[in-house]
Short mmCIF file of C-alpha atoms and ligand atoms in Angstrom, two decimals:
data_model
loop_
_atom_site.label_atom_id
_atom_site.label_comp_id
_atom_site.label_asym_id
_atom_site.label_seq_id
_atom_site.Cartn_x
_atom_site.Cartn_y
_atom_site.Cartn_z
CA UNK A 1 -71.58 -19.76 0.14
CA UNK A 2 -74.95 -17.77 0.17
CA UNK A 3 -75.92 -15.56 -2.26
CA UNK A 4 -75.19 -12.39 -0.29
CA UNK A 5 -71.12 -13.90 0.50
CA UNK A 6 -71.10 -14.56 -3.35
CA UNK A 7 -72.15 -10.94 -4.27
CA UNK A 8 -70.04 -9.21 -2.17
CA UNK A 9 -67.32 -11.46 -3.09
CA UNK A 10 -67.86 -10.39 -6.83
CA UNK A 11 -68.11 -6.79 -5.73
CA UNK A 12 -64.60 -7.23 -3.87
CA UNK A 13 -63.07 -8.55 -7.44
CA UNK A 14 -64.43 -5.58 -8.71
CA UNK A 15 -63.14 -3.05 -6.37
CA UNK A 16 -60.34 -4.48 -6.72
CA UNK A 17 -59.93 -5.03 -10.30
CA UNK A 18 -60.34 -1.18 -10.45
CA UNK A 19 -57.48 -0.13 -8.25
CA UNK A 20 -54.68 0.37 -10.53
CA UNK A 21 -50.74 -0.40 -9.18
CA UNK A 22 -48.03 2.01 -10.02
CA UNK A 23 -45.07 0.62 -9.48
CA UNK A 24 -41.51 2.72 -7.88
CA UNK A 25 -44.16 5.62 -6.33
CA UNK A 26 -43.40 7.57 -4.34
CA UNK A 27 -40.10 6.04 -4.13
CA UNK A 28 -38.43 3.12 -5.73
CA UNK A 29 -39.20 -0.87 -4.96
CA UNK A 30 -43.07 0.67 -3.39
CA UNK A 31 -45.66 -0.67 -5.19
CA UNK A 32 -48.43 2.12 -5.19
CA UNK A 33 -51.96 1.25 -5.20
CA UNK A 34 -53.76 4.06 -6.63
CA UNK A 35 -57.90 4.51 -5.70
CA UNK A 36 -58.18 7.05 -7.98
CA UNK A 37 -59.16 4.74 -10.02
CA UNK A 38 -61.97 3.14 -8.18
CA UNK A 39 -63.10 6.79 -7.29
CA UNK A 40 -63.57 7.55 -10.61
CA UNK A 41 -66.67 5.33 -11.39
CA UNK A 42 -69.96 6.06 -10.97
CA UNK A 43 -70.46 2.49 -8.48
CA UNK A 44 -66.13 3.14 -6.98
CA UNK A 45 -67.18 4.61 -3.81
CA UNK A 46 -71.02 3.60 -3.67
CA UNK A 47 -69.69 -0.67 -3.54
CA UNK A 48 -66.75 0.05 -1.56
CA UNK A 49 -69.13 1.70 1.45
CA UNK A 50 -71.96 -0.97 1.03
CA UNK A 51 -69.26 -3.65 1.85
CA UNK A 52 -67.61 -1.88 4.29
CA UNK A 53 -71.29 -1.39 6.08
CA UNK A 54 -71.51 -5.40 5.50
CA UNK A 55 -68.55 -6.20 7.43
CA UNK A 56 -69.20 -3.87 10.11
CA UNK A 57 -72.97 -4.78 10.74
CA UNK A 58 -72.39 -5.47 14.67
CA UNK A 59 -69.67 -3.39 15.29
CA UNK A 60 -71.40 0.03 17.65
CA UNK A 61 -69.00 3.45 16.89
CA UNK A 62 -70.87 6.95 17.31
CA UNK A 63 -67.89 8.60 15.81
CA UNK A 64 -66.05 8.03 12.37
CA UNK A 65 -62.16 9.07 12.12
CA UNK A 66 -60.56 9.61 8.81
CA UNK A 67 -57.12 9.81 8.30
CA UNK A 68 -55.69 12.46 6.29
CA UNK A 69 -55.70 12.37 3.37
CA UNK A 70 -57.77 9.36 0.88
CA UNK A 71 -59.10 8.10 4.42
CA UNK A 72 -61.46 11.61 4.35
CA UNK A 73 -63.15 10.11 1.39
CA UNK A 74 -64.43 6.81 2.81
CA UNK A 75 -64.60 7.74 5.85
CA UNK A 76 -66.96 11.23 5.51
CA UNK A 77 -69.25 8.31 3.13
CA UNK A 78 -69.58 6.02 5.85
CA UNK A 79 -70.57 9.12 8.34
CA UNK A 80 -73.14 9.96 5.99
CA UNK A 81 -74.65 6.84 5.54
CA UNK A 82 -74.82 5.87 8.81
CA UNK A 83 -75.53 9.43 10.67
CA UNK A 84 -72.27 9.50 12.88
CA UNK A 85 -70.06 12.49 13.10
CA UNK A 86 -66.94 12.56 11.39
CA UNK A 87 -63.62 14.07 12.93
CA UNK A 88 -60.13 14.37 10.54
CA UNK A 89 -56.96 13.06 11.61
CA UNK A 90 -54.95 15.26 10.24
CA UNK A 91 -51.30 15.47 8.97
CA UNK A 92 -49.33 18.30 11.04
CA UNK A 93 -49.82 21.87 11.36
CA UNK A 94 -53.28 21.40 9.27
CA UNK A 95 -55.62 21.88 12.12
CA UNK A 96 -56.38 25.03 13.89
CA UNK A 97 -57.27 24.19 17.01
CA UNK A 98 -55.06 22.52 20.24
CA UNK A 99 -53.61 19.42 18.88
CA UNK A 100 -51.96 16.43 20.38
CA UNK A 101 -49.27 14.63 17.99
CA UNK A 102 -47.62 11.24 17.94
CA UNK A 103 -45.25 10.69 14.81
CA UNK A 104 -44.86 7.03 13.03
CA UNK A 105 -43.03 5.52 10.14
CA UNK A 106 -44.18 4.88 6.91
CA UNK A 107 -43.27 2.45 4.14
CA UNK A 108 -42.26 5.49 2.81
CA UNK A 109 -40.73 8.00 5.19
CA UNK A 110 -41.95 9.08 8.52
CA UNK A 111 -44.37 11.70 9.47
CA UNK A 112 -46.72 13.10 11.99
CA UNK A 113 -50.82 13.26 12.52
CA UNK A 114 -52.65 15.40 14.69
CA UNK A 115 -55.92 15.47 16.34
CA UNK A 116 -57.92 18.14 18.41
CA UNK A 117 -57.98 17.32 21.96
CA UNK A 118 -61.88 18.17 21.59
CA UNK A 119 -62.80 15.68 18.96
CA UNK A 120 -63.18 13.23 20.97
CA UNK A 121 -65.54 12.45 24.47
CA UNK A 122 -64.39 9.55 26.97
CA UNK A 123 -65.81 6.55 25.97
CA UNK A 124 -66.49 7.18 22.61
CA UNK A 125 -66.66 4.07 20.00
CA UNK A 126 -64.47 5.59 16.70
CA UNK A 127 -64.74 3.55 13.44
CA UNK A 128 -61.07 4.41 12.00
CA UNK A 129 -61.14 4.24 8.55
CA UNK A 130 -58.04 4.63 5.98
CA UNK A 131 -57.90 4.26 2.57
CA UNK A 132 -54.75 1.43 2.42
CA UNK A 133 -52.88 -0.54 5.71
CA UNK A 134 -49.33 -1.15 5.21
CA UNK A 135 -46.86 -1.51 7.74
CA UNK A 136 -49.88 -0.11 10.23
CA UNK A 137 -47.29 2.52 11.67
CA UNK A 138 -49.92 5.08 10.05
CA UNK A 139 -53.12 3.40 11.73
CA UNK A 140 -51.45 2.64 15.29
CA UNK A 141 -50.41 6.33 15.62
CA UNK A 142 -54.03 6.86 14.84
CA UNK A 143 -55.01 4.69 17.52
CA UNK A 144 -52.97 5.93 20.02
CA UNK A 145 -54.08 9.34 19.29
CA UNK A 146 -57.79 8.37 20.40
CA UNK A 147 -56.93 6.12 23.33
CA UNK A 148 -55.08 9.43 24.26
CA UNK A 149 -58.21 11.59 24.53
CA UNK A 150 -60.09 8.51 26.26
CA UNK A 151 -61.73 6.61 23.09
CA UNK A 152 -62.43 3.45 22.09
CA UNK A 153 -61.14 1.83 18.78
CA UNK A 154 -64.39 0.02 17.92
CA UNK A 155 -62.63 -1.25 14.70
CA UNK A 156 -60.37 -0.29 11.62
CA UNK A 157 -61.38 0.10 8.35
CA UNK A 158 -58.99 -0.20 5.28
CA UNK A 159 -60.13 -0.46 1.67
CA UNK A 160 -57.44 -2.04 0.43
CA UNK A 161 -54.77 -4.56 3.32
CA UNK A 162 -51.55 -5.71 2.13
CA UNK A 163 -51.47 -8.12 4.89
CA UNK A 164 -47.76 -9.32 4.13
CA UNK A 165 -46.50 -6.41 5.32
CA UNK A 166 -47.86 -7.28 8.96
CA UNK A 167 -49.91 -4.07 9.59
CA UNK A 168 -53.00 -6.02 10.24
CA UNK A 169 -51.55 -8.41 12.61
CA UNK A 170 -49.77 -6.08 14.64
CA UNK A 171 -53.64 -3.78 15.23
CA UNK A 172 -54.72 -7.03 15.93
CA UNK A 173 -52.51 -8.01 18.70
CA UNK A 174 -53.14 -4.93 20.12
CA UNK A 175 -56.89 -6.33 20.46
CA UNK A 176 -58.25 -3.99 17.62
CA UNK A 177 -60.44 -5.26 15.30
CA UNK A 178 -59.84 -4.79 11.54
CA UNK A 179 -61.44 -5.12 8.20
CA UNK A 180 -60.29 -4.75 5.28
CA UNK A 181 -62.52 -4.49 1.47
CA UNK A 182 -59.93 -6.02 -0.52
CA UNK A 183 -55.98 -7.42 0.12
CA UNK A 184 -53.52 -7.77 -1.99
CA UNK A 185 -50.78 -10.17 -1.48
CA UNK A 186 -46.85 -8.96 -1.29
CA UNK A 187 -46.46 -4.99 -1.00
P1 LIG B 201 -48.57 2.18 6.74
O1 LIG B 201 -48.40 3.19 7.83
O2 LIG B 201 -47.25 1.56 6.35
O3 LIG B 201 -49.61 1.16 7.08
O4 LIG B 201 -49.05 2.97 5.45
C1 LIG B 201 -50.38 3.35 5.29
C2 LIG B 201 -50.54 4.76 4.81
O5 LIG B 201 -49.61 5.10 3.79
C3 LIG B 201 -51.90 4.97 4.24
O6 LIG B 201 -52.37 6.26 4.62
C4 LIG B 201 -51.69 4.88 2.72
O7 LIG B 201 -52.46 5.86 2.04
C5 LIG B 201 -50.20 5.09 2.51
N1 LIG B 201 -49.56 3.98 1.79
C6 LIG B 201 -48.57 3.17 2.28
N2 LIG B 201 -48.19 2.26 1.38
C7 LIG B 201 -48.94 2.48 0.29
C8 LIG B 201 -49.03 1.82 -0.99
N3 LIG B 201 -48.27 0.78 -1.31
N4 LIG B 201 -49.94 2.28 -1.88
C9 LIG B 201 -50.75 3.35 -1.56
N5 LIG B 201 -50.70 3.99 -0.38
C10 LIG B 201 -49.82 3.58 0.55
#
């Protein structure tokens, strides 16, 4: 392993020692993990971006997509460090302007996000960045929403994956590339 693999290893520990799991939240049997806790050190967000920008060194976007509402945070950091505009992908009825939808389940529930028809120009490269990946029913509706307006999905970005639950395979079969800061095992 070289040094740099090793350190960002450790980092990953550490991010991940620092997200804290609630257990029955929101509903019973989900297992919720909480960033608030990693957001509330000094280093929470400043180690989580620097590895994100490690794993993406390669990847070309011009535009970085949050998802409403803990994918804002990352996401408007990694805009900012790398000079790239930022647009929201919002749950509905929060933005102003003309929307189109596209509603998707959750682990917990279903829902619906939005996105203005302007945010996006053909042939744009988006960096999609959330805070957690599940089931990916929450990312993939995300997706779709910027293939709609004629983007491209350079790649996902999750800070924590819970791979078991198959939401990273299933953006990868449909030939999206994902990373993901830390993954924890089961739900
Ligand atoms: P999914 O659509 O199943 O991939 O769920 C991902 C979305 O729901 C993300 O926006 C997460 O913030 C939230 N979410 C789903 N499951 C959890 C969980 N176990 N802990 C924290 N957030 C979750």
């Amino acid at each position: 392993m070289t040094n740099l693999k090793m350190n960002e290893s450790i980092i990953q520990k550490k991010i991940k020692e620092k997200i804290r799991s609630i257990p029955d939240y929101p509903k019973p049997g989900i297992l919720f993990r909480d960033i608030t806790t990693l957001l509330k050190q000094p280093e929470g967000v400043y180690d989580s971006v620097e590895i994100a920008l490690e794993k993406l060194a390669g990847i070309r976007f011009n535009k970085v997509a949050g998802i409403d509402s803990r994918g804002f945070i990352f996401g408007a950091a990694i805009s900012y460090a790398q000079k790239k505009g930022f647009i929201p992908i919002r749950k509905k009825n929060k933005l102003p302007g003309q929307v189109i939808s596209e509603e998707y389940n959750l682990e917990y529930g279903t829902d619906e996000l939005e996105l203005h028809v302007d945010a996006i120009d053909e042939n744009d490269q988006i960096l999609l960045v959330d805070d957690l990946i599940a089931t990916g029913g929450t990312a993939i509706a995300a997706v779709n929403l910027i293939k709609r307006l004629k983007g491209n999905v350079a790649a996902c970005c999750f800070v924590v994956g819970l791979p078991d639950l198959g939401g990273i395979s299933k953006l990868k079969k449909n030939g999206v590339d994902v990373i993901s800061i830390c993954n924890f095992d089961g739900h």
